[in-house]
PDB file of C-alpha atoms in Angstrom:
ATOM      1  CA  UNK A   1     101.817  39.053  15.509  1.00  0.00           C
ATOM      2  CA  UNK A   2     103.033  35.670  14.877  1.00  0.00           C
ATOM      3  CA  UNK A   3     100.986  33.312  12.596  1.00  0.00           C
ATOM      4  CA  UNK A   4     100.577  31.007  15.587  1.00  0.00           C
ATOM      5  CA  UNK A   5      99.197  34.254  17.274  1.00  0.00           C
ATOM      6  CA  UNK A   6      96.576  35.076  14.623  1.00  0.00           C
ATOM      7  CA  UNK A   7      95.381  30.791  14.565  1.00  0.00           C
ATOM      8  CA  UNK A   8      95.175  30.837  18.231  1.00  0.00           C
ATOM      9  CA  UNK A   9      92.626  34.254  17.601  1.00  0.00           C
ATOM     10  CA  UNK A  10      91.053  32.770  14.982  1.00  0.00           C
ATOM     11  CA  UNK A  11      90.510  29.578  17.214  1.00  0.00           C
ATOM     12  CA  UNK A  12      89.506  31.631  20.016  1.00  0.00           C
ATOM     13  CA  UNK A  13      87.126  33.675  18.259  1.00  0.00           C
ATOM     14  CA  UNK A  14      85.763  30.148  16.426  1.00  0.00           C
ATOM     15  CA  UNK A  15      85.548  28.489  19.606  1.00  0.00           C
ATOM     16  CA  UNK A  16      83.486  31.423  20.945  1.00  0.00           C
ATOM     17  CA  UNK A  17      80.986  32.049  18.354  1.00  0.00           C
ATOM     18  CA  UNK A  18      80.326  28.172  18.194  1.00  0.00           C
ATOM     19  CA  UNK A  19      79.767  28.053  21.895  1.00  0.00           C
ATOM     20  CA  UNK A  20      77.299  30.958  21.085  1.00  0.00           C
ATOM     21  CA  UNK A  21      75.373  29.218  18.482  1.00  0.00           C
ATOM     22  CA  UNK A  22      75.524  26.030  20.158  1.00  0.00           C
ATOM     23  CA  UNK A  23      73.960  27.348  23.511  1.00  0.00           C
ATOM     24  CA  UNK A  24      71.226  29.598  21.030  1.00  0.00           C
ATOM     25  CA  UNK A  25      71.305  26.064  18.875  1.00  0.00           C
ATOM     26  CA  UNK A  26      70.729  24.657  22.435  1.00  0.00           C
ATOM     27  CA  UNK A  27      67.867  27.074  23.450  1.00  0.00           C
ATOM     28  CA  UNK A  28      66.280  26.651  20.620  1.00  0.00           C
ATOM     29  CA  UNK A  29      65.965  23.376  20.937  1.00  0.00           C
ATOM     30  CA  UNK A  30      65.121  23.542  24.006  1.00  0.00           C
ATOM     31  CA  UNK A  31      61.930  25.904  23.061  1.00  0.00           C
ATOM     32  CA  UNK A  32      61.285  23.590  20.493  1.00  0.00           C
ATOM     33  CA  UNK A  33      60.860  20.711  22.508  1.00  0.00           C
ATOM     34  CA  UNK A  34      59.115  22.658  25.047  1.00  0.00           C
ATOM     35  CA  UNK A  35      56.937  23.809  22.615  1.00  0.00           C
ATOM     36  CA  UNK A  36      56.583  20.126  20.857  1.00  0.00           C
ATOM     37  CA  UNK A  37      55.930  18.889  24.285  1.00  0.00           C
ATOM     38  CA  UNK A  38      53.034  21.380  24.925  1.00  0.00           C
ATOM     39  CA  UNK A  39      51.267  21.218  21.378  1.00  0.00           C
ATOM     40  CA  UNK A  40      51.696  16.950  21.897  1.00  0.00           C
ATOM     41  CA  UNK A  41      50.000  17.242  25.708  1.00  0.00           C
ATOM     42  CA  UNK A  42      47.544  19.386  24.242  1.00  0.00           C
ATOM     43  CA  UNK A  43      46.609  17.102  21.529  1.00  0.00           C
ATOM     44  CA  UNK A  44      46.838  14.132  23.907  1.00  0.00           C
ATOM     45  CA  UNK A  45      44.437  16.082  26.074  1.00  0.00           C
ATOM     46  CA  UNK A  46      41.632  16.957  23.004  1.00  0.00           C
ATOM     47  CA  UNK A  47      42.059  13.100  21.695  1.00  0.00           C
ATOM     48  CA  UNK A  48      40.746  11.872  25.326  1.00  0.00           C
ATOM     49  CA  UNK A  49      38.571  14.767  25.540  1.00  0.00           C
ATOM     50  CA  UNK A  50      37.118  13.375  21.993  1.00  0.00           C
ATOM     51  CA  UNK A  51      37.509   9.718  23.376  1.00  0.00           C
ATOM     52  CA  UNK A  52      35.360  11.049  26.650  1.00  0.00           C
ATOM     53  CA  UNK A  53      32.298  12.398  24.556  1.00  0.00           C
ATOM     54  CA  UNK A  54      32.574   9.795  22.025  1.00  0.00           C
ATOM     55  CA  UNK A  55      32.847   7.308  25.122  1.00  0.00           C
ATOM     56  CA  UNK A  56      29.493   9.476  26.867  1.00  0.00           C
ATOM     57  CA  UNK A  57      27.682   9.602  23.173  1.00  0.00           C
ATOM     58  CA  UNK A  58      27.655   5.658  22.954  1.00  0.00           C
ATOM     59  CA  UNK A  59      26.743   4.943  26.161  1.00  0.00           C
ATOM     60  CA  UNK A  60      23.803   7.584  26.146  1.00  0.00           C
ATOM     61  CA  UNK A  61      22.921   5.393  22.299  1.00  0.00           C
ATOM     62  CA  UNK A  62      23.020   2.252  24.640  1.00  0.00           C
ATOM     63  CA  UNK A  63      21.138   3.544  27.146  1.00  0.00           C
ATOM     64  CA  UNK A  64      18.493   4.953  24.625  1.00  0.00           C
ATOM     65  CA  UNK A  65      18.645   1.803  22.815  1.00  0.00           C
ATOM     66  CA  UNK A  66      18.287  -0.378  26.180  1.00  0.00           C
ATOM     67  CA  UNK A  67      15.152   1.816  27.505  1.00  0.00           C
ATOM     68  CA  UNK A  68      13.388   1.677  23.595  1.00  0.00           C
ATOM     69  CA  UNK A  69      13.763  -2.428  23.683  1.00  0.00           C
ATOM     70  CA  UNK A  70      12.492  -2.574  27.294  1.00  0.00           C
ATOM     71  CA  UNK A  71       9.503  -0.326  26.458  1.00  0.00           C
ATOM     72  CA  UNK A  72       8.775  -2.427  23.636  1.00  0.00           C
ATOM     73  CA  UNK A  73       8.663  -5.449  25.390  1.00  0.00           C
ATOM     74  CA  UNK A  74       5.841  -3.604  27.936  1.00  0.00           C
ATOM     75  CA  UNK A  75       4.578  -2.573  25.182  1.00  0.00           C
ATOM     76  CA  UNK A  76       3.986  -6.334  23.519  1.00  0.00           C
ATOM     77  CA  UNK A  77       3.296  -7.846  26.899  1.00  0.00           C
ATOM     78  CA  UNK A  78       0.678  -5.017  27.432  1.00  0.00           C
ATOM     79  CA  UNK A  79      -0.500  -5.894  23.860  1.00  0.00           C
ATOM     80  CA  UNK A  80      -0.590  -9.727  24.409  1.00  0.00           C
ATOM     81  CA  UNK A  81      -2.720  -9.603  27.990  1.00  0.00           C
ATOM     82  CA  UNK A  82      -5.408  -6.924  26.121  1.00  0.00           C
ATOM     83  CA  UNK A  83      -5.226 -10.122  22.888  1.00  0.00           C
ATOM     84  CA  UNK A  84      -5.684 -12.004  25.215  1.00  0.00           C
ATOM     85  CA  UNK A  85      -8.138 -10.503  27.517  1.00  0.00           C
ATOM     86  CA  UNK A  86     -10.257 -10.244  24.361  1.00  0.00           C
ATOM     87  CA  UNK A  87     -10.149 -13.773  23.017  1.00  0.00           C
ATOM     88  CA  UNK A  88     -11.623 -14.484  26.982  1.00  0.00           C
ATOM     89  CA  UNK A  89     -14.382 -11.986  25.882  1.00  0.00           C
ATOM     90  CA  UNK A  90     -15.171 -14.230  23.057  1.00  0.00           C
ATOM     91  CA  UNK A  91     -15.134 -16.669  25.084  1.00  0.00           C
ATOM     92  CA  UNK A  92     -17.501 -15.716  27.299  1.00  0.00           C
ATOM     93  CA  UNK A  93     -20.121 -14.474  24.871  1.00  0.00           C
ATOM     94  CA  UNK A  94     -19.685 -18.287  23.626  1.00  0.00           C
ATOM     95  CA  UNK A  95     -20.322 -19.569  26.825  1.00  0.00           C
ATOM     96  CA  UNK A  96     -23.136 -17.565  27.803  1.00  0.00           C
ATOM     97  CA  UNK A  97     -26.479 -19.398  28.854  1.00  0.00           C
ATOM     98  CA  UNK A  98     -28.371 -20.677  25.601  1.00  0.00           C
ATOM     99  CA  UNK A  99     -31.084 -17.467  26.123  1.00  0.00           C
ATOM    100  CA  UNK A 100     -28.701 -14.917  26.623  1.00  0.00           C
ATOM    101  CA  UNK A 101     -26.553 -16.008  24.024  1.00  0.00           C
ATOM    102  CA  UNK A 102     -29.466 -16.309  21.384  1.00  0.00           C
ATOM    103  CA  UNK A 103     -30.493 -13.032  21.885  1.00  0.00           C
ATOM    104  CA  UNK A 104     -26.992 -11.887  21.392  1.00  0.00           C
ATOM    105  CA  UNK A 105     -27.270 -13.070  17.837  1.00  0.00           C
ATOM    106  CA  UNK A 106     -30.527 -12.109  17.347  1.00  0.00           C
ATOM    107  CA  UNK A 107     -29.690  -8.349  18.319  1.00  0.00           C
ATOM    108  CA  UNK A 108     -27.104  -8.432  15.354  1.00  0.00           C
ATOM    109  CA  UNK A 109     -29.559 -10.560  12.968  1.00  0.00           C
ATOM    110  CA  UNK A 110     -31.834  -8.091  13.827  1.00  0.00           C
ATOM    111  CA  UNK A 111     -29.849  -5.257  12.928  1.00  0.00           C
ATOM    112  CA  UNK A 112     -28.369  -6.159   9.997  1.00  0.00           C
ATOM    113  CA  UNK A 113     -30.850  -8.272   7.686  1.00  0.00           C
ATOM    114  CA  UNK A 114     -33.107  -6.732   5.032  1.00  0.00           C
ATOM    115  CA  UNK A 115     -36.372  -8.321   3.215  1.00  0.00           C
ATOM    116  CA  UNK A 116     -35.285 -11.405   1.378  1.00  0.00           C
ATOM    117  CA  UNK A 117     -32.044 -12.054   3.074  1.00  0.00           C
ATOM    118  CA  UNK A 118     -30.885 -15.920   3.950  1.00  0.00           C
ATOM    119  CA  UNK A 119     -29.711 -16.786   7.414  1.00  0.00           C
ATOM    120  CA  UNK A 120     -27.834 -19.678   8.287  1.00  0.00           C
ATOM    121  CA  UNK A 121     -26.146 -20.788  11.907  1.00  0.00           C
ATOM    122  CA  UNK A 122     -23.156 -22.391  12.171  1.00  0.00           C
ATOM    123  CA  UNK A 123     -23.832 -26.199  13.048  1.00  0.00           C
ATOM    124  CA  UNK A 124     -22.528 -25.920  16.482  1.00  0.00           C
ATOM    125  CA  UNK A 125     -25.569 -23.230  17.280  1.00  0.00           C
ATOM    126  CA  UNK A 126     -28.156 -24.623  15.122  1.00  0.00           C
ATOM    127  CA  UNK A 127     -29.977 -26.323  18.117  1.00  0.00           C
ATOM    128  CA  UNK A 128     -30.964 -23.029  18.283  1.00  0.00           C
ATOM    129  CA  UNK A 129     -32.832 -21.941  15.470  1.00  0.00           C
ATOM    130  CA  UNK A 130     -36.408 -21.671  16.274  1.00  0.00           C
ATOM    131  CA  UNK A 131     -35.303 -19.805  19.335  1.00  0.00           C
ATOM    132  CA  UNK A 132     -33.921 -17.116  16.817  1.00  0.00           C
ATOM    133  CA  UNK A 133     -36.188 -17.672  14.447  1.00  0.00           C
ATOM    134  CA  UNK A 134     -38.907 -16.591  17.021  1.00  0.00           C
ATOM    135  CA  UNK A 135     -37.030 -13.700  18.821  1.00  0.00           C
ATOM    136  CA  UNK A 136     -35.623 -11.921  15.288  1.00  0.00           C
ATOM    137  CA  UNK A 137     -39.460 -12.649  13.984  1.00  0.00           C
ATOM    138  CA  UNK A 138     -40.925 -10.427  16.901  1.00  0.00           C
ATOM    139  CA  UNK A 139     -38.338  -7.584  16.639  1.00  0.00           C
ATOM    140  CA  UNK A 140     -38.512  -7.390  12.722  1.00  0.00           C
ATOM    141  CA  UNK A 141     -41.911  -8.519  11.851  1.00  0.00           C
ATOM    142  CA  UNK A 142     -42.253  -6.688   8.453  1.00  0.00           C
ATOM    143  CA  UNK A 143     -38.819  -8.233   7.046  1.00  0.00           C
ATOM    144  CA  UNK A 144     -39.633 -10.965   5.758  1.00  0.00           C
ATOM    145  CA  UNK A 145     -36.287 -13.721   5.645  1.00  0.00           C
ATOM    146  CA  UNK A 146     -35.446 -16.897   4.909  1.00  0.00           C
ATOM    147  CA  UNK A 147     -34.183 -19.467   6.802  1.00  0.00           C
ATOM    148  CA  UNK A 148     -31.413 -22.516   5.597  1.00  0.00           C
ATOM    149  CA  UNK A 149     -31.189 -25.412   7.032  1.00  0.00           C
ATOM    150  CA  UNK A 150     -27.454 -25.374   5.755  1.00  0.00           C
ATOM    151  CA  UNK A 151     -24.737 -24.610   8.596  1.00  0.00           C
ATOM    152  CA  UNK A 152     -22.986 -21.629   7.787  1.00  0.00           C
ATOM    153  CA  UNK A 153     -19.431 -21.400   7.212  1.00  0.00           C
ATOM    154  CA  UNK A 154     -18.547 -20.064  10.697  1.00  0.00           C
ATOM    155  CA  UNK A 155     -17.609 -22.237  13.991  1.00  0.00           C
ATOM    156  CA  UNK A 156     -20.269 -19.672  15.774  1.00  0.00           C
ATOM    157  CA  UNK A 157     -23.049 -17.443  14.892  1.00  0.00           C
ATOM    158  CA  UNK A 158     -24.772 -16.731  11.919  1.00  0.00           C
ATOM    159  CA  UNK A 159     -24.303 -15.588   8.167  1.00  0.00           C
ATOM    160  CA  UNK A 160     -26.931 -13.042   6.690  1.00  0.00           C
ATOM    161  CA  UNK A 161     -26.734 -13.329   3.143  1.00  0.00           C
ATOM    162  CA  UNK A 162     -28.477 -10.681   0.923  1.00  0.00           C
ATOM    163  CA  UNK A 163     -27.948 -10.144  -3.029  1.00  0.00           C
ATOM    164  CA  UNK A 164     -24.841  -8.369  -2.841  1.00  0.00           C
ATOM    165  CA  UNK A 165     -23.343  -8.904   1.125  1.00  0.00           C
ATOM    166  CA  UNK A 166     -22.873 -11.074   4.102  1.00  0.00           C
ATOM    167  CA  UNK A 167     -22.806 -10.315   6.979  1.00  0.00           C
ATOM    168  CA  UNK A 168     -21.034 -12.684  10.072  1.00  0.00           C
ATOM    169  CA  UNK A 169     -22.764 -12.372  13.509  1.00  0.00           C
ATOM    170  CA  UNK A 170     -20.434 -14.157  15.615  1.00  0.00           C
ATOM    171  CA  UNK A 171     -18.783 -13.262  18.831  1.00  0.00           C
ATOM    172  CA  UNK A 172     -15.525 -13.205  17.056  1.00  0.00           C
ATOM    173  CA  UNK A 173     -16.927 -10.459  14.330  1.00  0.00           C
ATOM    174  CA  UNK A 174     -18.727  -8.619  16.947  1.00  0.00           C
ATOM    175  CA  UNK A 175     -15.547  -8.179  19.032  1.00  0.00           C
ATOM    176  CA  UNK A 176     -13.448  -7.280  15.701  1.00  0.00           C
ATOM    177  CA  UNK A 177     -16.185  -4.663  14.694  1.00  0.00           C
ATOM    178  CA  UNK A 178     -15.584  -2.854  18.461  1.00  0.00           C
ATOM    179  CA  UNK A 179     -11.718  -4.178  18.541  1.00  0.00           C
ATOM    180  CA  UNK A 180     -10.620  -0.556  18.750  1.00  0.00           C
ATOM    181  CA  UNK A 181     -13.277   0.537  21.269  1.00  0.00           C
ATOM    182  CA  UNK A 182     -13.081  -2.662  23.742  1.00  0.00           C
ATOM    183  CA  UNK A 183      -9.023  -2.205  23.514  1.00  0.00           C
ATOM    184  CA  UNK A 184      -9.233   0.923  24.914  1.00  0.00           C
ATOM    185  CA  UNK A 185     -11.357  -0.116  27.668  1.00  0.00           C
ATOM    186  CA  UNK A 186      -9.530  -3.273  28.197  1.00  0.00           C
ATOM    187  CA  UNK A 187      -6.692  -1.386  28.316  1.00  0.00           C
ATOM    188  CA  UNK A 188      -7.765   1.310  30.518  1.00  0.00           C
ATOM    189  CA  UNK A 189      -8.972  -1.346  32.981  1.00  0.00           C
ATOM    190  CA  UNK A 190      -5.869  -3.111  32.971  1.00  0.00           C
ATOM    191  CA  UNK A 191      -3.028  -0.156  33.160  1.00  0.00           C
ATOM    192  CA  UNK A 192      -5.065   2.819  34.920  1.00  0.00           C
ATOM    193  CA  UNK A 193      -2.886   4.288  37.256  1.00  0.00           C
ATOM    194  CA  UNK A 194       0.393   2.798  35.967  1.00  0.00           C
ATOM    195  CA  UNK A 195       2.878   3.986  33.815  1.00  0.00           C
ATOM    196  CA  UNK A 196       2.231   3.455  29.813  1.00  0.00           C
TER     197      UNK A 196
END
């Protein structure tokens, strides 16, 4: 065998083992990028699955978030109209006919004044003094009080004073000493029946 013989072999041979590894180089690559393809798809596919429940988890915070701030507001309009409802009670107790409304405040004179305690109207009831004077006189005979001709330091009502307390009898008080009570009831009568 010539030496041109033995190159043209040793070509052959070359050029047939490279065409082997090239097409195994070639289907390996080919795996690879199948394989690159289908871990990147299924990475593509978990970041929008991620993105979707992220995506779902904020809007269901929104939501929330929305429903809390619009319950709130019911919830301070609610409050407001029962405020309100009870400032009209006031009010009203202010506005009641002079009898009625004297023995309003002698009903809490009455029941909260002991022997030697001072009572004083505010200046806007003190036209009627003797008419309380009278009433608490017949319903606690054996206390004995006294009266001043002072205006007390209330718009409406009276102030007992004793030794150690006062005590305000005046529509306002008397509704804040039942607040909790007459909210419920307000409340009750308002929003029976519909959703809270």
């Amino acid at each position: 065998m010539a030496l041109a013989d033995i190159i043209n072999r040793i070509a052959s041979d070359a050029s047939a083992e490279s065409e082997g590894e090239l097409a195994a180089a070639s289907a390996r690559a080919d795996e690879l990028l199948g394989a690159a393809a289908a871990t990147a798809q299924a990475h593509h596919e978990r970041a929008i699955e991620a993105a979707a429940r992220d995506s779902a988890s904020q809007a269901a915070t929104i939501v929330s978030s929305a429903r809390l701030a619009a319950r709130d507001r019911a919830l301070s309009a609610k409050r407001e109209l029962v405020t309100s409802t009870l400032s009209r009670v006031v009010e009203a107790i202010e506005s009641l006919p002079a009898d009625a409304y004297v023995r309003f405040l002698a009903a809490g004179v009455a029941g909260s004044v002991r022997a030697g305690d001072s009572v004083a109207l505010a200046a806007a009831d003190s036209e009627h003094m003797a008419a309380l004077q009278a009433i608490v006189t017949a319903e606690a005979p054996d206390v004995p009080l006294l009266w001043d001709a002072a205006p007390a330091r209330v718009s409406r009502g009276v102030v007992v004073t004793g030794p150690r307390t006062s005590v305000e009898v005046t529509p306002s008080s008397v509704v804040d000493e039942r607040r909790d009570d007459l909210e419920l009831a307000v409340a009750t009568r308002l929003f029976s029946g519909k959703e809270r």
